One Martini backbone bead per residue (centre of mass of N, CA, C, O) as a GRO file, in nm:
protein
  273
    1ILE     BB    1 -12.100   4.034  -3.061
    2PHE     BB    2 -12.294   4.069  -2.835
    3SER     BB    3 -11.987   3.987  -2.667
    4LEU     BB    4 -11.947   4.304  -2.664
    5ILE     BB    5 -12.169   4.469  -2.589
    6SER     BB    6 -12.171   4.384  -2.340
    7ALA     BB    7 -11.865   4.481  -2.241
    8TRP     BB    8 -11.930   4.778  -2.318
    9GLN     BB    9 -12.188   4.808  -2.068
   10THR     BB   10 -12.003   4.681  -1.814
   11GLY     BB   11 -11.671   4.631  -1.829
   12GLU     BB   12 -11.743   4.278  -1.857
   13TRP     BB   13 -11.664   3.939  -1.992
   14SER     BB   14 -11.882   3.917  -1.805
   15ILE     BB   15 -12.299   3.758  -1.751
   16ASN     BB   16 -12.518   3.770  -1.651
   17SER     BB   17 -12.786   3.874  -1.745
   18LEU     BB   18 -13.052   3.817  -1.874
   19MET     BB   19 -13.331   3.658  -2.082
   20ASP     BB   20 -13.510   3.412  -2.147
   21LEU     BB   21 -13.579   3.457  -2.531
   22PRO     BB   22 -13.279   3.602  -2.496
   23MET     BB   23 -13.121   3.296  -2.417
   24ASN     BB   24 -13.248   3.061  -2.628
   25ILE     BB   25 -13.111   3.215  -2.900
   26LEU     BB   26 -12.825   3.194  -2.833
   27SER     BB   27 -12.818   2.914  -2.756
   28ILE     BB   28 -12.868   2.830  -2.973
   29ALA     BB   29 -12.646   2.957  -3.188
   30LEU     BB   30 -12.469   2.841  -3.142
   31MET     BB   31 -12.527   2.519  -3.146
   32MET     BB   32 -12.493   2.552  -3.449
   33LYS     BB   33 -12.185   2.619  -3.452
   34LEU     BB   34 -12.157   2.326  -3.269
   35GLY     BB   35 -12.372   2.124  -3.452
   36LEU     BB   36 -12.543   2.034  -3.333
   37ALA     BB   37 -12.852   1.904  -3.287
   38PRO     BB   38 -13.092   1.981  -3.484
   39LEU     BB   39 -12.817   2.181  -3.664
   40HIS     BB   40 -12.619   1.939  -3.825
   41PHE     BB   41 -12.639   1.973  -4.124
   42TRP     BB   42 -12.423   2.097  -4.215
   43MET     BB   43 -12.108   1.977  -4.070
   44PRO     BB   44 -12.101   1.658  -4.307
   45GLU     BB   45 -12.068   1.860  -4.548
   46VAL     BB   46 -11.800   1.976  -4.541
   47LEU     BB   47 -11.626   1.857  -4.366
   48GLN     BB   48 -11.601   1.653  -4.675
   49GLY     BB   49 -11.534   1.936  -4.894
   50ILE     BB   50 -11.260   1.956  -4.746
   51SER     BB   51 -10.985   1.906  -4.607
   52LEU     BB   52 -10.825   1.867  -4.345
   53PRO     BB   53 -10.673   2.057  -4.163
   54THR     BB   54 -10.961   2.258  -4.222
   55GLY     BB   55 -11.101   2.028  -4.039
   56LEU     BB   56 -10.954   2.059  -3.764
   57ILE     BB   57 -11.030   2.359  -3.792
   58LEU     BB   58 -11.366   2.313  -3.768
   59SER     BB   59 -11.312   2.096  -3.494
   60THR     BB   60 -11.183   2.306  -3.286
   61TRP     BB   61 -11.116   2.616  -3.324
   62GLN     BB   62 -11.414   2.621  -3.446
   63LYS     BB   63 -11.527   2.599  -3.099
   64ILE     BB   64 -11.405   2.747  -2.904
   65ALA     BB   65 -11.601   3.085  -2.961
   66PRO     BB   66 -11.901   2.930  -2.850
   67MET     BB   67 -11.783   2.744  -2.631
   68ALA     BB   68 -11.722   3.062  -2.448
   69LEU     BB   69 -12.001   3.106  -2.382
   70LEU     BB   70 -12.136   2.896  -2.282
   71LEU     BB   71 -11.963   2.933  -2.043
   72GLN     BB   72 -12.092   3.149  -1.961
   73THR     BB   73 -12.388   3.118  -1.958
   74SER     BB   74 -12.481   2.887  -1.819
   75HIS     BB   75 -12.691   2.979  -1.568
   76LEU     BB   76 -12.886   3.044  -1.767
   77ILE     BB   77 -12.998   2.826  -1.896
   78ASN     BB   78 -13.205   2.578  -2.007
   79LEU     BB   79 -13.210   2.264  -1.890
   80ASN     BB   80 -13.380   2.139  -2.143
   81LEU     BB   81 -13.204   2.191  -2.332
   82THR     BB   82 -12.925   2.068  -2.276
   83ILE     BB   83 -13.127   1.811  -2.282
   84ALA     BB   84 -13.178   1.807  -2.519
   85LEU     BB   85 -12.960   1.796  -2.727
   86GLY     BB   86 -12.772   1.640  -2.613
   87LEU     BB   87 -12.923   1.382  -2.682
   88THR     BB   88 -12.971   1.408  -2.970
   89SER     BB   89 -12.676   1.410  -3.060
   90ILE     BB   90 -12.566   1.144  -2.988
   91MET     BB   91 -12.775   0.990  -3.176
   92VAL     BB   92 -12.673   1.105  -3.415
   93GLY     BB   93 -12.385   1.054  -3.416
   94GLY     BB   94 -12.406   0.735  -3.370
   95TRP     BB   95 -12.609   0.695  -3.622
   96GLY     BB   96 -12.467   0.869  -3.877
   97GLY     BB   97 -12.170   0.658  -3.830
   98ILE     BB   98 -12.301   0.366  -3.953
   99GLY     BB   99 -12.258   0.417  -4.269
  100GLN     BB  100 -12.012   0.496  -4.317
  101THR     BB  101 -11.679   0.598  -4.551
  102GLN     BB  102 -11.629   0.840  -4.500
  103LEU     BB  103 -11.445   1.007  -4.250
  104ARG     BB  104 -11.510   1.329  -4.243
  105LYS     BB  105 -11.806   1.196  -4.146
  106ILE     BB  106 -11.715   1.044  -3.927
  107MET     BB  107 -11.636   1.242  -3.774
  108ALA     BB  108 -11.877   1.469  -3.754
  109PHE     BB  109 -11.990   1.303  -3.565
  110SER     BB  110 -11.803   1.260  -3.350
  111SER     BB  111 -11.802   1.590  -3.249
  112ILE     BB  112 -12.119   1.536  -3.181
  113GLY     BB  113 -12.109   1.368  -2.971
  114HIS     BB  114 -11.904   1.493  -2.848
  115LEU     BB  115 -12.101   1.758  -2.733
  116GLY     BB  116 -12.318   1.686  -2.628
  117TRP     BB  117 -12.208   1.545  -2.359
  118ILE     BB  118 -12.081   1.837  -2.296
  119ILE     BB  119 -12.426   1.956  -2.280
  120VAL     BB  120 -12.520   1.826  -2.071
  121ILE     BB  121 -12.309   1.938  -1.846
  122LEU     BB  122 -12.326   2.246  -1.852
  123LYS     BB  123 -12.556   2.329  -1.603
  124PHE     BB  124 -12.359   2.152  -1.358
  125ASP     BB  125 -12.036   2.171  -1.449
  126PRO     BB  126 -11.858   2.369  -1.656
  127GLN     BB  127 -11.578   2.256  -1.592
  128LEU     BB  128 -11.640   2.004  -1.699
  129SER     BB  129 -11.690   2.045  -1.975
  130LEU     BB  130 -11.432   2.198  -2.044
  131LEU     BB  131 -11.215   1.986  -2.024
  132ASN     BB  132 -11.396   1.800  -2.205
  133PHE     BB  133 -11.345   1.970  -2.475
  134VAL     BB  134 -10.990   1.946  -2.418
  135LEU     BB  135 -10.998   1.648  -2.506
  136TYR     BB  136 -11.159   1.690  -2.759
  137ILE     BB  137 -10.902   1.805  -2.907
  138ILE     BB  138 -10.699   1.617  -2.851
  139MET     BB  139 -10.835   1.396  -3.036
  140THR     BB  140 -10.928   1.490  -3.272
  141ALA     BB  141 -10.688   1.643  -3.383
  142ALA     BB  142 -10.478   1.339  -3.363
  143MET     BB  143 -10.678   1.212  -3.577
  144PHE     BB  144 -10.606   1.445  -3.804
  145MET     BB  145 -10.320   1.430  -3.819
  146SER     BB  146 -10.293   1.123  -3.857
  147LEU     BB  147 -10.458   1.147  -4.187
  148THR     BB  148 -10.246   1.286  -4.328
  149THR     BB  149  -9.998   1.152  -4.327
  150ILE     BB  150 -10.185   0.899  -4.489
  151SER     BB  151 -10.382   1.022  -4.687
  152ALA     BB  152 -10.695   0.943  -4.530
  153THR     BB  153 -11.028   0.945  -4.649
  154LYS     BB  154 -11.100   0.634  -4.663
  155MET     BB  155 -11.199   0.319  -4.600
  156LEU     BB  156 -10.944   0.186  -4.767
  157GLU     BB  157 -10.687   0.377  -4.714
  158ILE     BB  158 -10.660   0.289  -4.448
  159SER     BB  159 -10.629   0.003  -4.494
  160THR     BB  160 -10.281   0.073  -4.625
  161SER     BB  161 -10.085   0.207  -4.405
  162TRP     BB  162  -9.921  -0.029  -4.256
  163SER     BB  163  -9.663  -0.009  -4.489
  164LYS     BB  164  -9.629   0.304  -4.435
  165THR     BB  165  -9.745   0.297  -4.124
  166PRO     BB  166  -9.737   0.113  -3.853
  167ALA     BB  167  -9.700   0.299  -3.577
  168LEU     BB  168  -9.957   0.498  -3.669
  169THR     BB  169 -10.158   0.310  -3.719
  170THR     BB  170 -10.155   0.249  -3.426
  171THR     BB  171 -10.285   0.482  -3.289
  172THR     BB  172 -10.525   0.545  -3.433
  173MET     BB  173 -10.676   0.328  -3.342
  174LEU     BB  174 -10.617   0.416  -3.026
  175ILE     BB  175 -10.793   0.658  -3.103
  176LEU     BB  176 -11.037   0.542  -3.166
  177LEU     BB  177 -11.105   0.394  -2.871
  178SER     BB  178 -11.078   0.613  -2.792
  179LEU     BB  179 -11.352   0.808  -2.912
  180ALA     BB  180 -11.518   0.610  -2.724
  181GLY     BB  181 -11.403   0.546  -2.416
  182LEU     BB  182 -11.187   0.334  -2.370
  183PRO     BB  183 -11.019   0.149  -2.117
  184PRO     BB  184 -10.740   0.373  -2.024
  185LEU     BB  185 -10.738   0.648  -2.216
  186THR     BB  186 -10.876   0.919  -2.213
  187GLY     BB  187 -11.116   0.952  -2.282
  188PHE     BB  188 -11.276   0.806  -2.041
  189ALA     BB  189 -11.294   0.983  -1.880
  190PRO     BB  190 -11.548   1.217  -1.964
  191LYS     BB  191 -11.725   0.954  -1.903
  192LEU     BB  192 -11.635   0.910  -1.575
  193LEU     BB  193 -11.728   1.241  -1.457
  194ILE     BB  194 -12.044   1.290  -1.634
  195THR     BB  195 -12.175   1.032  -1.483
  196LEU     BB  196 -12.097   1.115  -1.153
  197GLU     BB  197 -12.232   1.323  -1.164
  198LEU     BB  198 -12.564   1.313  -1.246
  199VAL     BB  199 -12.587   1.149  -1.022
  200LYS     BB  200 -12.523   1.355  -0.784
  201GLN     BB  201 -12.786   1.501  -0.888
  202ASN     BB  202 -12.990   1.231  -0.963
  203ALA     BB  203 -12.932   1.205  -1.309
  204THR     BB  204 -12.922   0.845  -1.327
  205LEU     BB  205 -13.143   0.882  -1.535
  206LEU     BB  206 -12.920   1.042  -1.793
  207ALA     BB  207 -12.743   0.835  -1.712
  208VAL     BB  208 -12.799   0.622  -1.913
  209MET     BB  209 -12.914   0.648  -2.158
  210VAL     BB  210 -12.618   0.774  -2.264
  211MET     BB  211 -12.478   0.545  -2.218
  212PHE     BB  212 -12.653   0.391  -2.470
  213ILE     BB  213 -12.661   0.599  -2.673
  214SER     BB  214 -12.375   0.554  -2.748
  215LEU     BB  215 -12.328   0.276  -2.847
  216LEU     BB  216 -12.340   0.355  -3.134
  217ALA     BB  217 -12.039   0.513  -3.129
  218LEU     BB  218 -11.893   0.200  -3.057
  219PHE     BB  219 -11.920   0.054  -3.291
  220PHE     BB  220 -11.793   0.285  -3.516
  221TYR     BB  221 -11.541   0.257  -3.367
  222ILE     BB  222 -11.470  -0.032  -3.409
  223ARG     BB  223 -11.523  -0.129  -3.683
  224LEU     BB  224 -11.239   0.090  -3.767
  225THR     BB  225 -11.082  -0.054  -3.661
  226TYR     BB  226 -11.120  -0.342  -3.822
  227VAL     BB  227 -10.979  -0.135  -4.089
  228VAL     BB  228 -10.747  -0.112  -4.012
  229THR     BB  229 -10.582  -0.389  -3.823
  230LEU     BB  230 -10.787  -0.630  -3.942
  231THR     BB  231 -10.717  -0.536  -4.269
  232LEU     BB  232 -10.653  -0.679  -4.576
  233SER     BB  233 -10.534  -0.531  -4.863
  234PRO     BB  234 -10.559  -0.627  -5.192
  235ASN     BB  235 -10.271  -0.464  -5.249
  236THR     BB  236 -10.063  -0.495  -5.082
  237PRO     BB  237  -9.723  -0.474  -5.081
  238ASN     BB  238  -9.381  -0.663  -5.090
  239SER     BB  239  -9.293  -0.384  -5.087
  240LEU     BB  240  -9.157  -0.119  -4.814
  241LEU     BB  241  -9.063   0.048  -4.961
  242THR     BB  242  -9.291   0.204  -5.173
  243TRP     BB  243  -9.376   0.304  -4.942
  244ARG     BB  244  -9.213   0.520  -4.826
  245THR     BB  245  -9.185   0.774  -4.655
  246ALA     BB  246  -9.065   1.070  -4.602
  247SER     BB  247  -8.926   1.281  -4.447
  248ARG     BB  248  -8.997   1.386  -4.114
  249SER     BB  249  -9.153   1.552  -3.877
  250TYR     BB  250  -9.320   1.358  -3.557
  251SER     BB  251  -9.358   1.517  -3.301
  252THR     BB  252  -9.626   1.644  -3.311
  253ILE     BB  253  -9.782   1.389  -3.336
  254ALA     BB  254  -9.687   1.232  -3.099
  255ILE     BB  255  -9.835   1.467  -2.884
  256MET     BB  256 -10.093   1.439  -2.999
  257ASN     BB  257 -10.097   1.066  -2.901
  258THR     BB  258 -10.029   1.098  -2.632
  259MET     BB  259 -10.234   1.256  -2.520
  260ALA     BB  260 -10.489   1.108  -2.643
  261LEU     BB  261 -10.360   0.818  -2.411
  262ILE     BB  262 -10.231   0.874  -2.149
  263LEU     BB  263 -10.414   1.130  -1.911
  264LEU     BB  264 -10.601   0.940  -1.717
  265PRO     BB  265 -10.401   0.916  -1.461
  266ILE     BB  266 -10.432   1.248  -1.435
  267THR     BB  267 -10.687   1.381  -1.408
  268PRO     BB  268 -10.710   1.485  -1.091
  269THR     BB  269 -10.478   1.742  -1.209
  270LEU     BB  270 -10.681   1.864  -1.360
  271LEU     BB  271 -10.927   1.969  -1.202
  272LEU     BB  272 -10.754   2.133  -1.014
  273LEU     BB  273 -10.731   2.307  -1.245
   0.00000   0.00000   0.00000
């Protein structure tokens, strides 16, 4: 409504002026819509109660509109507000996901942590925030599509997927490591660029705090990777034929998984775009 009223009064979509108090209220409302901590309490429970395809929409498509408004008003946002909510989101995203066994809740806390990275750099470099947001959507969509294909909502179910779809299980493990931000996967690019930008802006202490807090999230990503690849379920069948899935097209999942893994080398090209 605010964006429509602004466009109606000024004749353009760009938002150029706003008072401090309304801007802070608008920013907090949009950040609650994104699920940033400490306004995140709705997101893990809602994501846990819906199906995986609906969770994909909630984690990606639903965040485009509030993120677009935040990018348009990035020059007006309070810097202290973005840093505080960004650091809190990264910490909650890592801390909340450690004790989870439900994959949808793990993805919810993963989303909170990634959006924390995006918000921390929003005031310093909006274009970098946009790039980070696009890569987040690619990696999250690839992960949800893989989980939907495997039909896994718990760690126990994903540990039995190797005999069903070994190639997809392997790429799922790599996507988890990409979400963790390990090189040479796609997820390393935004973390590297954000850290370099913070150092360039003389915010070295903030960069160090962000990287240290992110180690919490790295723990549960690696734990989930261990469950997927190095833990065999005791119910794994001897015959693979009964576990073969029906013939279907995996082209969309293959494209998304590939993008979620190998975009790091073309990051300079993406920055030029």
